[in-house]
Amino acid sequence: MLGRLYGAAKKLGGGLKFLFGIMKKNPIILIIALVALLIRWFLNLWRNNEEFREFFINLWEGIKDFFAGIGEAIGKIIEWLGDRFGFVVDSILAAAYNIKKILSGIIDFIVGVFTGDWERAWQGVQDIFSGIVGGLWAIFKIPLNLIISGINTFIRG
C-alpha cells in the first residue's frame, strides 16, 4: 500500500514538475490561469454578495455619466468652433476642389491637344480658368467671413 502511495506521489510530482517547467518557459499560461481565477472570483462575488454587486453597478453608472458629460462638452466645443470657424474649413475645401479642377483641366487640355479632340482641349482651358477664379474667390472669402464672424460675435455679446 505504501509503495502504491509512493508511486502515485512520484507520478504527481513528475506531472507538477512538468507543468511548472511549461509555465516557467511560457508565462502566458500562468497569466491566463490567473485571469481565469480572477474572473471566477469576481463572478462568485457578483452572484453571492449584494454589496459587491451594487458597488460595481454604481461605479459603472458613474463612469457612464462621466463620459456622457465629456461627450456633451466636446460636442458643445465642436459646435462653438463650427459656428465661428466653419467657414475656414468650407473655404479650404472649396480651394482644394478648385485646385483639383485646375489640374483636371490641364490634363483634359493636354489629352485633347494630343488626340486632336479640340472640344476636350477647349473644355480643359475653361476648367483651368474656372478653377483659378473659383480658387481666388474661395481665398478672398476667408477674410470676409472672418470679419462677418467677428461682427456676429460682437453683436451676440
mmCIF file of C-alpha atoms in Angstrom:
data_model
loop_
_atom_site.group_PDB
_atom_site.id
_atom_site.type_symbol
_atom_site.label_atom_id
_atom_site.label_comp_id
_atom_site.label_asym_id
_atom_site.label_seq_id
_atom_site.Cartn_x
_atom_site.Cartn_y
_atom_site.Cartn_z
ATOM 1 C CA MET A 1 0.000 0.000 0.000
ATOM 2 C CA LEU A 2 2.786 2.388 0.931
ATOM 3 C CA GLY A 3 4.538 1.508 -2.317
ATOM 4 C CA ARG A 4 1.464 2.421 -4.365
ATOM 5 C CA LEU A 5 1.117 5.701 -2.475
ATOM 6 C CA TYR A 6 4.791 6.445 -3.084
ATOM 7 C CA GLY A 7 4.355 5.667 -6.803
ATOM 8 C CA ALA A 8 1.309 7.940 -7.096
ATOM 9 C CA ALA A 9 3.129 10.759 -5.280
ATOM 10 C CA LYS A 10 6.112 10.305 -7.570
ATOM 11 C CA LYS A 11 3.886 10.497 -10.670
ATOM 12 C CA LEU A 12 2.106 13.574 -9.263
ATOM 13 C CA GLY A 13 5.459 15.181 -8.523
ATOM 14 C CA GLY A 14 6.651 14.434 -12.038
ATOM 15 C CA GLY A 15 3.462 15.889 -13.500
ATOM 16 C CA LEU A 16 3.749 19.035 -11.371
ATOM 17 C CA LYS A 17 7.425 19.367 -12.327
ATOM 18 C CA PHE A 18 6.436 19.097 -15.988
ATOM 19 C CA LEU A 19 3.602 21.651 -15.537
ATOM 20 C CA PHE A 20 5.826 24.149 -13.714
ATOM 21 C CA GLY A 21 8.502 23.666 -16.374
ATOM 22 C CA ILE A 22 5.985 24.620 -19.064
ATOM 23 C CA MET A 23 4.833 27.642 -17.054
ATOM 24 C CA LYS A 24 8.438 28.687 -16.498
ATOM 25 C CA LYS A 25 9.122 28.605 -20.236
ATOM 26 C CA ASN A 26 5.782 30.143 -21.188
ATOM 27 C CA PRO A 27 4.411 32.501 -18.525
ATOM 28 C CA ILE A 28 1.364 33.272 -20.679
ATOM 29 C CA ILE A 29 -0.240 30.077 -19.389
ATOM 30 C CA LEU A 30 0.248 31.345 -15.841
ATOM 31 C CA ILE A 31 -1.253 34.710 -16.774
ATOM 32 C CA ILE A 32 -4.251 33.022 -18.413
ATOM 33 C CA ALA A 33 -4.737 30.870 -15.309
ATOM 34 C CA LEU A 34 -4.599 33.961 -13.063
ATOM 35 C CA VAL A 35 -7.097 35.829 -15.250
ATOM 36 C CA ALA A 36 -9.430 32.820 -15.200
ATOM 37 C CA LEU A 37 -9.096 32.651 -11.413
ATOM 38 C CA LEU A 38 -9.878 36.383 -11.058
ATOM 39 C CA ILE A 39 -12.910 36.053 -13.334
ATOM 40 C CA ARG A 40 -14.182 33.102 -11.298
ATOM 41 C CA TRP A 41 -13.607 35.042 -8.054
ATOM 42 C CA PHE A 42 -15.384 38.118 -9.454
ATOM 43 C CA LEU A 43 -18.377 36.087 -10.695
ATOM 44 C CA ASN A 44 -18.657 34.283 -7.375
ATOM 45 C CA LEU A 45 -18.752 37.604 -5.507
ATOM 46 C CA TRP A 46 -21.180 39.050 -8.065
ATOM 47 C CA ARG A 47 -23.626 36.184 -7.583
ATOM 48 C CA ASN A 48 -23.347 35.935 -3.803
ATOM 49 C CA ASN A 49 -22.603 39.428 -2.454
ATOM 50 C CA GLU A 50 -25.235 42.161 -2.860
ATOM 51 C CA GLU A 51 -22.926 44.974 -1.654
ATOM 52 C CA PHE A 52 -20.232 43.937 -4.132
ATOM 53 C CA ARG A 53 -22.758 43.893 -6.986
ATOM 54 C CA GLU A 54 -24.241 47.290 -6.020
ATOM 55 C CA PHE A 55 -20.758 48.812 -5.761
ATOM 56 C CA PHE A 56 -19.885 47.825 -9.337
ATOM 57 C CA ILE A 57 -23.304 48.811 -10.699
ATOM 58 C CA ASN A 58 -22.926 52.274 -9.143
ATOM 59 C CA LEU A 59 -19.314 52.504 -10.342
ATOM 60 C CA TRP A 60 -20.390 51.668 -13.892
ATOM 61 C CA GLU A 61 -23.216 54.232 -13.803
ATOM 62 C CA GLY A 62 -20.742 56.864 -12.589
ATOM 63 C CA ILE A 63 -18.327 56.038 -15.398
ATOM 64 C CA LYS A 64 -21.123 56.254 -17.976
ATOM 65 C CA ASP A 65 -22.293 59.617 -16.602
ATOM 66 C CA PHE A 66 -18.722 60.943 -16.573
ATOM 67 C CA PHE A 67 -18.077 60.035 -20.204
ATOM 68 C CA ALA A 68 -21.529 61.256 -21.260
ATOM 69 C CA GLY A 69 -20.637 64.628 -19.719
ATOM 70 C CA ILE A 70 -17.301 64.671 -21.524
ATOM 71 C CA GLY A 71 -19.014 63.787 -24.801
ATOM 72 C CA GLU A 72 -21.561 66.553 -24.300
ATOM 73 C CA ALA A 73 -18.805 69.085 -23.536
ATOM 74 C CA ILE A 74 -16.805 68.047 -26.607
ATOM 75 C CA GLY A 75 -19.964 68.333 -28.712
ATOM 76 C CA LYS A 76 -20.574 71.869 -27.451
ATOM 77 C CA ILE A 77 -16.958 72.845 -28.140
ATOM 78 C CA ILE A 78 -17.140 71.453 -31.669
ATOM 79 C CA GLU A 79 -20.451 73.229 -32.249
ATOM 80 C CA TRP A 80 -18.968 76.510 -30.969
ATOM 81 C CA LEU A 81 -15.894 76.132 -33.177
ATOM 82 C CA GLY A 82 -18.057 75.219 -36.152
ATOM 83 C CA ASP A 83 -20.213 78.297 -35.639
ATOM 84 C CA ARG A 84 -17.187 80.555 -35.519
ATOM 85 C CA PHE A 85 -14.680 78.893 -37.815
ATOM 86 C CA GLY A 86 -16.650 76.504 -40.017
ATOM 87 C CA PHE A 87 -16.211 78.917 -42.913
ATOM 88 C CA VAL A 88 -12.448 78.283 -42.810
ATOM 89 C CA VAL A 89 -12.998 74.571 -43.420
ATOM 90 C CA ASP A 90 -15.510 75.373 -46.166
ATOM 91 C CA SER A 91 -13.022 77.747 -47.807
ATOM 92 C CA ILE A 92 -10.205 75.197 -47.625
ATOM 93 C CA LEU A 93 -12.453 72.539 -49.173
ATOM 94 C CA ALA A 94 -13.505 74.971 -51.908
ATOM 95 C CA ALA A 95 -9.854 75.809 -52.630
ATOM 96 C CA ALA A 96 -8.991 72.091 -52.794
ATOM 97 C CA TYR A 97 -11.915 71.488 -55.168
ATOM 98 C CA ASN A 98 -10.709 74.301 -57.411
ATOM 99 C CA ILE A 99 -7.121 73.018 -57.403
ATOM 100 C CA LYS A 100 -8.477 69.626 -58.487
ATOM 101 C CA LYS A 101 -10.490 71.378 -61.208
ATOM 102 C CA ILE A 102 -7.383 73.212 -62.463
ATOM 103 C CA LEU A 103 -5.324 70.006 -62.589
ATOM 104 C CA SER A 104 -8.147 68.134 -64.284
ATOM 105 C CA GLY A 105 -8.434 70.969 -66.813
ATOM 106 C CA ILE A 106 -4.696 70.792 -67.552
ATOM 107 C CA ILE A 107 -4.964 67.048 -68.137
ATOM 108 C CA ASP A 108 -8.027 67.474 -70.375
ATOM 109 C CA PHE A 109 -6.256 70.198 -72.364
ATOM 110 C CA ILE A 110 -3.111 68.094 -72.912
ATOM 111 C CA VAL A 111 -5.069 64.947 -73.802
ATOM 112 C CA GLY A 112 -7.354 66.930 -76.108
ATOM 113 C CA VAL A 113 -4.428 68.539 -77.962
ATOM 114 C CA PHE A 114 -2.537 65.262 -78.414
ATOM 115 C CA THR A 115 -5.624 63.305 -79.511
ATOM 116 C CA GLY A 116 -6.994 66.055 -81.740
ATOM 117 C CA ASP A 117 -10.131 66.342 -79.589
ATOM 118 C CA TRP A 118 -10.365 70.145 -79.702
ATOM 119 C CA GLU A 119 -13.643 70.204 -77.813
ATOM 120 C CA ARG A 120 -11.990 68.451 -74.852
ATOM 121 C CA ALA A 121 -8.983 70.766 -75.090
ATOM 122 C CA TRP A 122 -11.263 73.833 -75.013
ATOM 123 C CA GLN A 123 -13.198 72.380 -72.056
ATOM 124 C CA GLY A 124 -9.838 71.897 -70.314
ATOM 125 C CA VAL A 125 -8.966 75.575 -70.833
ATOM 126 C CA GLN A 126 -12.376 76.589 -69.457
ATOM 127 C CA ASP A 127 -11.890 74.336 -66.407
ATOM 128 C CA ILE A 128 -8.428 75.785 -65.779
ATOM 129 C CA PHE A 129 -9.688 79.367 -65.705
ATOM 130 C CA SER A 130 -12.859 78.412 -63.828
ATOM 131 C CA GLY A 131 -10.710 76.713 -61.190
ATOM 132 C CA ILE A 132 -8.401 79.730 -60.912
ATOM 133 C CA VAL A 133 -11.282 82.161 -60.455
ATOM 134 C CA GLY A 134 -13.081 79.835 -58.017
ATOM 135 C CA GLY A 135 -9.886 79.330 -56.005
ATOM 136 C CA LEU A 136 -9.216 83.053 -55.790
ATOM 137 C CA TRP A 137 -12.804 83.635 -54.705
ATOM 138 C CA ALA A 138 -12.501 80.927 -52.003
ATOM 139 C CA ILE A 139 -9.311 82.556 -50.711
ATOM 140 C CA PHE A 140 -10.869 86.043 -50.847
ATOM 141 C CA LYS A 141 -13.916 84.839 -48.868
ATOM 142 C CA ILE A 142 -11.834 83.787 -45.842
ATOM 143 C CA PRO A 143 -11.118 87.332 -44.561
ATOM 144 C CA LEU A 144 -14.644 88.451 -45.446
ATOM 145 C CA ASN A 145 -16.160 85.602 -43.463
ATOM 146 C CA LEU A 146 -13.738 86.296 -40.618
ATOM 147 C CA ILE A 147 -14.922 89.914 -40.470
ATOM 148 C CA ILE A 148 -18.570 88.801 -40.603
ATOM 149 C CA SER A 149 -17.956 86.238 -37.854
ATOM 150 C CA GLY A 150 -16.290 88.918 -35.709
ATOM 151 C CA ILE A 151 -19.249 91.267 -36.195
ATOM 152 C CA ASN A 152 -21.687 88.488 -35.308
ATOM 153 C CA THR A 153 -19.699 87.646 -32.170
ATOM 154 C CA PHE A 154 -19.673 91.327 -31.203
ATOM 155 C CA ILE A 155 -23.441 91.597 -31.721
ATOM 156 C CA ARG A 156 -24.157 88.413 -29.722
ATOM 157 C CA GLY A 157 -22.058 89.723 -26.851
#
